[in-house]
Structure formats: C-alpha cells, structure tokens
Amino acid sequence: MENIIECKNLTHYYGKRLIYKDLSFNVPKGRILGLLGKNGTGKTTTINILSGFLKPREGNCYIFGEDIQTMQPALRQNIGLLIEGHVQYTFMNIEEIERYYAAFYPNWNRTAYYELMAKLKIAPKQKISRMSCGQRSQVALGLILAQNPELLVLDDFSLGLDPGYRRLFIEYLYDFAKSEGKTIFLTSHIIQDMERLVDDCIIMDYGKILTQQPVTDLMNNFKRYTLSSDHAEAFKAMLEGNQLIYNPATRRDQLEFYSFADQREIGEILAPMQLPTQQLACETMNLEDIFIGLTGKY
Amino acid sequence: MNKAILLKEWIKIRIILLVALVASFSATIYALLKINRVVSFKGGFHLWEIILTRDVVFIEVLKYIPLLLGVMFAVAQFVPEMTQKRLKLTLHLPYPHTQMIAMMLLSGISMLILIDLANVALMYVYLNSVLPVELLHRVLITSMPWYMGGIAAYAVVAWICLEPTRGRKVSALFVGLGVVYLFFASDYPQAYDNILGILLLVIVALFFFAQLSVARFKAGCQD
C-alpha cells in the first residue's frame, strides 16, 4: 500500500531533554491514524515536524514522497492542517476567511464550507473571535473540508469541545475521509473519540513507540488479566520486569496486569510462580483502557 | 493570491489606518495653524527670517508622529499573527514563505508611505503659499528622516513580533532602539542630507532581520 507519510528515525530534543529517539512510522493512503500519548510524549512535536514547523535533530519525514523540509509550496495544497485549539484568523468573519483561503486552493469547495456554516447559529458578519470554541472548531473544519486535501493533519482536534461538537466534528471528518479516500493523521486527548474515528493507532510513551497497529487488532489482542489473592503484592513484584506483562498493579487483594499474550501463554508465565491461575480472569477492553494498560496511570 | 494576502492585511489594519489618518492630519493641521498664526501676526518675511536664522522648521511637533504610526501598524499586523502561533497558518499556505512575509511587510509600508505622502502633500500645499521654494524644501527635507524613522520603527517592531524566542526579542528591541534613535538624533535642519541613502540601506537591512526571524520560527526555535 502506498504510504502518504513516511517518518524515518526521528530524534528530537528540547535543550538536553530527549523527546524521542529513532521514531519511525508510516501512514498508508486512505487510513486514519491516531497518535496517542500522555502529555509531554511528543505528539505536538511530531505534528510540528510533519507540518514543517520543526526541524528534527535527526531523521527525515516524507509526505507524498517529498522531504517536508524542502517541500515545494504547491504540495501544501494537498495537506490540510488543524492547529491545536482550532486556531484561525479570529479577526475575520466567516465570509472573509472563506474568500481569503479560496484564493490559495484551486480545488476549493465553498459549498462544503457553507453547508457546515449553515448549521452554526451565527451571523454572516460575526467575527470568529466572538464565536464559541465549538463554533470556531466548525469554521476550522469547514475550511479544511473546502480545501479538499489528500492528507489532513489534525492536532488535538477535540480540545475545548463539548460532546455535541466533538461528535459533529468526528462524523463530518469520518464521512469526508471514508467517502473520498483521504488520509488523516491526528492526535486527541479524548480517546473515546479515537475509538470511533481511527483505523490505526500509534501509542507513544516517553521517548518511544509502544505499539502501532490497527485499532481492531489492538482491541482483540491486548487484554486485561485480574486475579484475586492474599499475596497480590508479592505476585505483582514477581511479574514486574517480565517483557510480556504491562503495568502490573494491585487494588486491595486483586492483582491486575495487561498483556498481548493470550490466556494460555499467561498461564505458562504464571505457573512457575505458583499463582492460582484457575482464578485468572481475562477481558478485552475499550481503547482508553488499552491506553492506560500500555502506558500506566502515572 | 497576492490580492488575498493584501485583503487579510487590510482587514487587520483598516481601523488603525483610520486612526492614523485622523491623528496625523490633526497634528499636521495643528503645525500649519501655528505657522499661519506667525504669518498672520508678524508677516511672511518674519517667518522666513526665523527659519533661516534660528535653525527651526516650525513643524517639530510632527517629529515623532511617523514613529508612532510605524509602531501602531506593525503591532496591528504582526501581534495577531504571533498570538497562538497563528503564523503557522500563514506559512502553511501554498505560497513561498519569503514572498508571503515580504507581501505582508510591503502592505504595511505602503499604507505608512501613503499616510506620510498625504501629510507631506498637505504641508506642501500650504507652505508653498507662504514660503519660497528653497525654504519649502528645507522644511520638507528636514522632515524626511522622521518619516524614514517611522518605517524603520515599523520594521523593528515587525522583527520583534516575528522573532520566536524571548531572548532574541529583547536583543532585537535594543538593536532596534539604537537604530531608530539614529533617525531622530539631530534636530538641526537638513542635518541628514548626506546620509539619507545610508539610512535607506539600514531600513532594508531591518526587513531582512524580520525574514530571518521567520526562518527561525519555521525551524522550530522556541523558548
């Protein structure tokens, strides 16, 4: 499958603080990829590198096969960018901003923009600065839809939105991407939104990628295991350091841990430790619980 | 695309433009009324004599008006661009970055020059009726560095706004204060006659610094 984004061995520091080292990933054409990570793991850094506003210390990023650091301006016609907080030119009104952007994009679809604007209860001359955060998000989305790019890069699109606007944003975005085969690379703090929207996800921890795979595979393969025992703390200590076990923890007398391994493999790991495996419970999870399972609560 | 860029800059500065026009015209008319009073009470020859013997040009009240306008225009244009790092939107557009910033700066300078020219024209029309041509030139040429200083101040404030790091903003401020001071250092009439060309080069260099700061912004320089 053709890759729209290819990032190879990205390494970046802020001062002496390492953000990540040798980060590599691809985004295939027509897929929606979500980048998940705790605060400070480098999500916005990655978006900044992808949008050409940050030069990584090492490594290269290619979009449509072109190095983003030397990308021709014309190629940016095919990249829609949503900046964190739905930043737009707030000194303009919705007509002025539409007229402004239309001049830069030959495939501009003003109908798509005004269809979305018609849903907002705003006056045509109302300045964007006087709109609510939700309304501003729809203006930003409408402009991206009208631009009709092949690739959308969205940084924390759900920031500041109430559930209604979040749902509206996701539905429009999903329909747009799936009906026209667009590629989307996005980040969000609200992982339930990602579950509804993304095909693939990358989960990042400090300095590295923990996993990159289709969300359905992740939800089928990554499981939570629980076990009740009076010696939960001791068992937890035994499991720590095992490469197949993620974030073992105890709550009262219950041991909890996560793993990509299936129940048989876990049984084999636990047997030498003399854990009461007959009480072992295994369950699949939603994406948010998977995220916590992989990255831990702290 | 150029039209769209100019439209955006126009939206940002149209109110400031109106304020600038009213303020600068008011100051110019005030200065001309003062001259008119001298002419009415003491006659035209007295005015000529003072201009020739006391090294004054009677429009000193206008000295810092272009400076003020330059600062106002740059703030109106570039503070909104840097709030929430909105410059990313501008630089993401499919348009060459250097050309984009040059267009934005050019639109601001054009407005400034238009206002300056309107004020100079107003002075010319009145002073032409009360001063001989040599003295008229003396007055207008004396005011030239002030108008150039306004454009330099515009370039300095644009540079400070566009610079992404605080440390360099402070450096730009100090360098800018020093450079702008050059344009206002002497009150002596026609003191700058021989260095107007050099001052013009200084202004061009200041615009180059603004472009360098944008390149630093694009490379991800931040505090």
Tab-separated table of C-alpha atoms in Angstrom, chain A:
chain	number	residue	atom	x	y	z
A	1	MET	CA	0.000	0.000	0.000
A	2	GLU	CA	1.270	3.485	-0.882
A	3	ASN	CA	2.490	5.480	2.109
A	4	ILE	CA	1.384	9.112	2.288
A	5	ILE	CA	3.565	9.846	5.334
A	6	GLU	CA	6.916	8.203	5.995
A	7	CYS	CA	8.928	9.186	9.047
A	8	LYS	CA	12.346	7.606	9.463
A	9	ASN	CA	14.469	7.569	12.604
A	10	LEU	CA	13.197	10.840	14.024
A	11	THR	CA	15.141	12.026	17.020
A	12	HIS	CA	14.373	15.245	18.806
A	13	TYR	CA	15.455	17.062	21.930
A	14	TYR	CA	14.273	20.273	23.577
A	15	GLY	CA	17.525	21.561	25.022
A	16	LYS	CA	19.019	18.434	26.609
A	17	ARG	CA	15.635	16.742	27.192
A	18	LEU	CA	15.133	13.811	24.850
A	19	ILE	CA	11.626	13.724	23.383
A	20	TYR	CA	12.162	10.594	21.330
A	21	LYS	CA	14.894	8.671	19.575
A	22	ASP	CA	14.745	6.788	16.261
A	23	LEU	CA	11.000	7.141	15.892
A	24	SER	CA	9.823	5.609	12.617
A	25	PHE	CA	6.312	5.154	11.303
A	26	ASN	CA	4.306	5.211	8.084
A	27	VAL	CA	0.751	6.263	7.317
A	28	PRO	CA	-0.732	4.392	4.347
A	29	LYS	CA	-3.053	6.094	1.873
A	30	GLY	CA	-6.710	6.165	2.859
A	31	ARG	CA	-6.127	5.294	6.526
A	32	ILE	CA	-6.970	7.335	9.601
A	33	LEU	CA	-4.114	7.109	12.065
A	34	GLY	CA	-4.364	8.392	15.631
A	35	LEU	CA	-1.310	9.267	17.674
A	36	LEU	CA	-1.943	8.664	21.362
A	37	GLY	CA	0.328	9.521	24.213
A	38	LYS	CA	0.403	11.194	27.600
A	39	ASN	CA	1.237	14.857	27.899
A	40	GLY	CA	4.847	15.543	27.004
A	41	THR	CA	5.451	12.377	24.982
A	42	GLY	CA	5.917	14.353	21.780
A	43	LYS	CA	2.565	14.329	19.987
A	44	THR	CA	2.583	18.029	19.139
A	45	THR	CA	6.311	17.803	18.398
A	46	THR	CA	5.512	15.125	15.813
A	47	ILE	CA	2.731	17.263	14.320
A	48	ASN	CA	5.115	20.234	14.170
A	49	ILE	CA	7.730	18.127	12.390
A	50	LEU	CA	5.102	16.800	9.975
A	51	SER	CA	3.812	20.265	9.183
A	52	GLY	CA	7.345	21.554	8.611
A	53	PHE	CA	7.491	23.861	11.637
A	54	LEU	CA	10.185	21.971	13.452
A	55	LYS	CA	13.415	20.544	12.138
A	56	PRO	CA	14.169	17.287	13.958
A	57	ARG	CA	17.704	16.836	15.293
A	58	GLU	CA	17.960	13.657	13.233
A	59	GLY	CA	15.822	11.726	10.807
A	60	ASN	CA	13.567	12.629	7.910
A	61	CYS	CA	9.885	12.942	7.203
A	62	TYR	CA	8.429	12.475	3.750
A	63	ILE	CA	4.929	13.445	2.694
A	64	PHE	CA	3.796	12.377	-0.768
A	65	GLY	CA	7.405	11.205	-1.183
A	66	GLU	CA	8.884	14.689	-0.662
A	67	ASP	CA	11.057	15.703	2.256
A	68	ILE	CA	8.961	18.147	4.251
A	69	GLN	CA	11.955	20.383	4.985
A	70	THR	CA	12.380	21.108	1.274
A	71	MET	CA	8.754	20.692	0.205
A	72	GLN	CA	7.553	22.831	-2.704
A	73	PRO	CA	4.810	25.296	-1.649
A	74	ALA	CA	2.396	23.852	-4.231
A	75	LEU	CA	2.426	20.471	-2.485
A	76	ARG	CA	0.953	22.066	0.631
A	77	GLN	CA	-2.295	22.479	-1.333
A	78	ASN	CA	-2.824	18.806	-0.575
A	79	ILE	CA	-2.213	18.996	3.160
A	80	GLY	CA	-4.913	20.286	5.497
A	81	LEU	CA	-3.607	21.426	8.865
A	82	LEU	CA	-5.606	21.918	12.046
A	83	ILE	CA	-3.560	23.612	14.757
A	84	GLU	CA	-4.205	22.713	18.405
A	85	GLY	CA	-7.083	24.830	19.724
A	86	HIS	CA	-8.640	25.284	16.246
A	87	VAL	CA	-6.506	28.365	15.744
A	88	GLN	CA	-7.733	30.541	12.881
A	89	TYR	CA	-7.674	34.199	11.877
A	90	THR	CA	-10.098	35.404	14.518
A	91	PHE	CA	-10.073	38.988	13.198
A	92	MET	CA	-12.009	37.821	10.134
A	93	ASN	CA	-15.645	36.805	9.787
A	94	ILE	CA	-16.742	33.575	8.099
A	95	GLU	CA	-17.157	35.200	4.680
A	96	GLU	CA	-13.808	36.997	4.766
A	97	ILE	CA	-11.916	33.905	5.849
A	98	GLU	CA	-13.553	31.797	3.131
A	99	ARG	CA	-12.637	34.349	0.478
A	100	TYR	CA	-9.087	34.512	1.801
A	101	TYR	CA	-8.382	30.779	1.740
A	102	ALA	CA	-10.226	30.178	-1.545
A	103	ALA	CA	-7.553	32.182	-3.381
A	104	PHE	CA	-4.857	29.654	-2.447
A	105	TYR	CA	-6.578	26.401	-3.349
A	106	PRO	CA	-7.588	25.572	-6.938
A	107	ASN	CA	-9.960	22.753	-5.825
A	108	TRP	CA	-11.717	24.948	-3.287
A	109	ASN	CA	-15.213	23.651	-2.483
A	110	ARG	CA	-17.112	26.577	-0.986
A	111	THR	CA	-20.361	24.550	-0.846
A	112	ALA	CA	-18.775	22.158	1.681
A	113	TYR	CA	-17.772	25.127	3.833
A	114	TYR	CA	-21.107	26.936	3.731
A	115	GLU	CA	-23.063	23.700	4.344
A	116	LEU	CA	-21.242	23.361	7.641
A	117	MET	CA	-21.563	27.079	8.448
A	118	ALA	CA	-25.333	26.864	7.898
A	119	LYS	CA	-25.516	24.536	10.920
A	120	LEU	CA	-23.996	27.202	13.172
A	121	LYS	CA	-26.266	29.825	14.598
A	122	ILE	CA	-24.050	32.753	13.703
A	123	ALA	CA	-24.460	35.992	11.781
A	124	PRO	CA	-22.599	36.119	8.423
A	125	LYS	CA	-20.585	39.152	9.568
A	126	GLN	CA	-19.852	37.800	13.039
A	127	LYS	CA	-16.145	37.788	13.740
A	128	ILE	CA	-14.565	34.446	14.575
A	129	SER	CA	-13.165	35.966	17.776
A	130	ARG	CA	-16.750	36.346	19.031
A	131	MET	CA	-17.646	32.699	18.452
A	132	SER	CA	-17.648	29.868	20.973
A	133	CYS	CA	-14.853	27.307	20.909
A	134	GLY	CA	-17.247	24.795	19.319
A	135	GLN	CA	-18.256	27.204	16.571
A	136	ARG	CA	-14.618	28.044	15.889
A	137	SER	CA	-13.834	24.343	15.558
A	138	GLN	CA	-16.523	24.055	12.872
A	139	VAL	CA	-15.098	27.022	10.983
A	140	ALA	CA	-11.660	25.393	11.057
A	141	LEU	CA	-13.118	22.069	9.943
A	142	GLY	CA	-15.205	23.716	7.201
A	143	LEU	CA	-12.100	25.387	5.807
A	144	ILE	CA	-10.228	22.085	5.710
A	145	LEU	CA	-13.156	20.315	4.003
A	146	ALA	CA	-13.380	23.104	1.416
A	147	GLN	CA	-9.638	22.844	0.786
A	148	ASN	CA	-10.293	19.189	-0.082
A	149	PRO	CA	-6.744	17.990	0.677
A	150	GLU	CA	-5.474	14.435	0.256
A	151	LEU	CA	-3.915	14.454	3.725
A	152	LEU	CA	-5.285	16.004	6.909
A	153	VAL	CA	-3.023	16.632	9.896
A	154	LEU	CA	-5.063	17.451	12.991
A	155	ASP	CA	-3.509	18.378	16.325
A	156	ASP	CA	-5.757	17.674	19.322
A	157	PHE	CA	-8.976	18.327	17.411
A	158	SER	CA	-11.201	17.692	20.449
A	159	LEU	CA	-9.542	20.330	22.663
A	160	GLY	CA	-12.166	22.506	24.333
A	161	LEU	CA	-15.162	20.945	22.566
A	162	ASP	CA	-18.347	19.815	24.291
A	163	PRO	CA	-19.664	16.295	23.459
A	164	GLY	CA	-22.083	17.596	20.803
A	165	TYR	CA	-19.442	19.486	18.833
A	166	ARG	CA	-16.991	16.621	19.257
A	167	ARG	CA	-19.491	14.201	17.779
A	168	LEU	CA	-20.309	16.593	14.928
A	169	PHE	CA	-16.612	17.042	14.181
A	170	ILE	CA	-15.953	13.293	14.154
A	171	GLU	CA	-18.960	12.474	11.970
A	172	TYR	CA	-18.052	15.066	9.343
A	173	LEU	CA	-14.421	14.062	9.379
A	174	TYR	CA	-15.161	10.348	9.138
A	175	ASP	CA	-17.622	10.771	6.248
A	176	PHE	CA	-15.193	13.026	4.411
A	177	ALA	CA	-12.255	10.641	4.850
A	178	LYS	CA	-14.093	7.447	4.010
A	179	SER	CA	-16.158	8.729	1.098
A	180	GLU	CA	-13.177	10.309	-0.642
A	181	GLY	CA	-10.327	8.032	0.420
A	182	LYS	CA	-8.491	10.730	2.359
A	183	THR	CA	-5.620	10.064	4.733
A	184	ILE	CA	-5.731	11.530	8.242
A	185	PHE	CA	-3.042	11.812	10.901
A	186	LEU	CA	-4.424	13.113	14.189
A	187	THR	CA	-3.937	13.437	17.903
A	188	SER	CA	-6.523	13.836	20.624
A	189	HIS	CA	-6.648	13.717	24.392
A	190	ILE	CA	-10.081	12.128	24.317
A	191	ILE	CA	-9.504	8.509	23.481
A	192	GLN	CA	-13.180	7.550	23.116
A	193	ASP	CA	-13.181	9.859	20.071
A	194	MET	CA	-10.243	7.994	18.602
A	195	GLU	CA	-12.026	4.679	19.002
A	196	ARG	CA	-14.884	5.925	16.835
A	197	LEU	CA	-12.672	7.504	14.225
A	198	VAL	CA	-9.279	5.897	13.684
A	199	ASP	CA	-8.288	2.794	11.727
A	200	ASP	CA	-4.785	2.535	13.143
A	201	CYS	CA	-3.144	3.927	16.214
A	202	ILE	CA	0.303	4.619	17.491
A	203	ILE	CA	0.631	4.665	21.264
A	204	MET	CA	3.662	6.579	22.469
A	205	ASP	CA	5.414	6.578	25.774
A	206	TYR	CA	8.245	8.864	26.788
A	207	GLY	CA	10.903	8.503	24.105
A	208	LYS	CA	9.428	5.599	22.130
A	209	ILE	CA	6.506	3.975	20.350
A	210	LEU	CA	4.830	1.293	22.462
A	211	THR	CA	2.717	-0.107	19.653
A	212	GLN	CA	1.452	0.689	16.166
A	213	GLN	CA	-1.355	-1.421	14.790
A	214	PRO	CA	-4.956	-1.359	13.599
A	215	VAL	CA	-7.340	-0.460	16.421
A	216	THR	CA	-9.427	-3.618	15.892
A	217	ASP	CA	-6.325	-5.819	16.236
A	218	LEU	CA	-5.288	-3.926	19.338
A	219	MET	CA	-8.724	-4.324	20.907
A	220	ASN	CA	-8.740	-8.041	20.139
A	221	ASN	CA	-5.198	-8.802	21.202
A	222	PHE	CA	-4.421	-6.605	24.196
A	223	LYS	CA	-6.141	-7.902	27.318
A	224	ARG	CA	-6.521	-7.163	30.976
A	225	TYR	CA	-5.913	-10.014	33.419
A	226	THR	CA	-7.124	-9.984	37.008
A	227	LEU	CA	-6.574	-12.395	39.817
A	228	SER	CA	-7.653	-12.350	43.473
A	229	SER	CA	-5.076	-13.429	46.014
A	230	ASP	CA	-3.990	-12.612	49.560
A	231	HIS	CA	-0.462	-12.317	48.165
A	232	ALA	CA	-1.285	-9.904	45.370
A	233	GLU	CA	1.602	-7.565	46.255
A	234	ALA	CA	4.144	-10.379	46.221
A	235	PHE	CA	2.855	-11.652	42.873
A	236	LYS	CA	2.990	-8.156	41.463
A	237	ALA	CA	6.658	-7.904	42.404
A	238	MET	CA	7.320	-11.212	40.614
A	239	LEU	CA	5.643	-10.031	37.405
A	240	GLU	CA	7.480	-6.750	37.227
A	241	GLY	CA	10.201	-6.808	34.626
A	242	ASN	CA	8.561	-9.519	32.519
A	243	GLN	CA	8.599	-8.257	28.947
A	244	LEU	CA	5.175	-9.708	28.106
A	245	ILE	CA	3.447	-8.111	31.087
A	246	TYR	CA	2.456	-4.433	31.144
A	247	ASN	CA	1.907	-2.354	34.268
A	248	PRO	CA	1.108	-4.925	36.950
A	249	ALA	CA	-0.788	-3.282	39.826
A	250	THR	CA	-2.743	-4.250	42.906
A	251	ARG	CA	-6.030	-2.999	44.294
A	252	ARG	CA	-6.710	-4.398	47.783
A	253	ASP	CA	-6.257	-8.164	47.247
A	254	GLN	CA	-6.632	-8.055	43.468
A	255	LEU	CA	-3.724	-8.325	41.061
A	256	GLU	CA	-4.210	-6.648	37.701
A	257	PHE	CA	-1.956	-6.619	34.662
A	258	TYR	CA	-2.120	-6.265	30.883
A	259	SER	CA	-0.615	-8.242	28.035
A	260	PHE	CA	-0.682	-9.046	24.335
A	261	ALA	CA	-0.186	-12.696	25.287
A	262	ASP	CA	-3.225	-14.978	25.266
A	263	GLN	CA	-4.529	-16.797	28.336
A	264	ARG	CA	-2.510	-19.977	27.604
A	265	GLU	CA	0.751	-18.038	27.340
A	266	ILE	CA	-0.037	-16.121	30.516
A	267	GLY	CA	-0.776	-19.438	32.257
A	268	GLU	CA	2.707	-20.633	31.248
A	269	ILE	CA	4.284	-17.453	32.653
A	270	LEU	CA	2.375	-17.705	35.920
A	271	ALA	CA	2.729	-21.449	36.528
A	272	PRO	CA	6.348	-21.397	37.781
A	273	MET	CA	5.380	-18.599	40.176
A	274	GLN	CA	2.722	-20.831	41.704
A	275	LEU	CA	-0.027	-18.293	41.117
A	276	PRO	CA	-3.584	-19.639	41.400
A	277	THR	CA	-4.209	-19.443	37.626
A	278	GLN	CA	-7.633	-21.096	37.862
A	279	GLN	CA	-8.915	-17.757	39.216
A	280	LEU	CA	-7.323	-15.766	36.397
A	281	ALA	CA	-9.891	-13.619	34.574
A	282	CYS	CA	-9.227	-12.228	31.129
A	283	GLU	CA	-11.132	-9.444	29.379
A	284	THR	CA	-10.893	-7.276	26.293
A	285	MET	CA	-11.076	-3.501	26.753
A	286	ASN	CA	-12.034	-0.264	25.105
A	287	LEU	CA	-9.261	1.895	23.633
A	288	GLU	CA	-8.992	4.138	26.679
A	289	ASP	CA	-8.392	1.175	28.991
A	290	ILE	CA	-5.896	-0.226	26.494
A	291	PHE	CA	-4.077	3.106	26.541
A	292	ILE	CA	-3.935	3.061	30.347
A	293	GLY	CA	-2.882	-0.582	30.269
A	294	LEU	CA	0.017	0.161	27.951
A	295	THR	CA	1.208	3.448	29.384
A	296	GLY	CA	0.212	3.105	33.048
A	297	LYS	CA	-1.766	5.581	35.111
A	298	TYR	CA	1.207	7.743	36.051
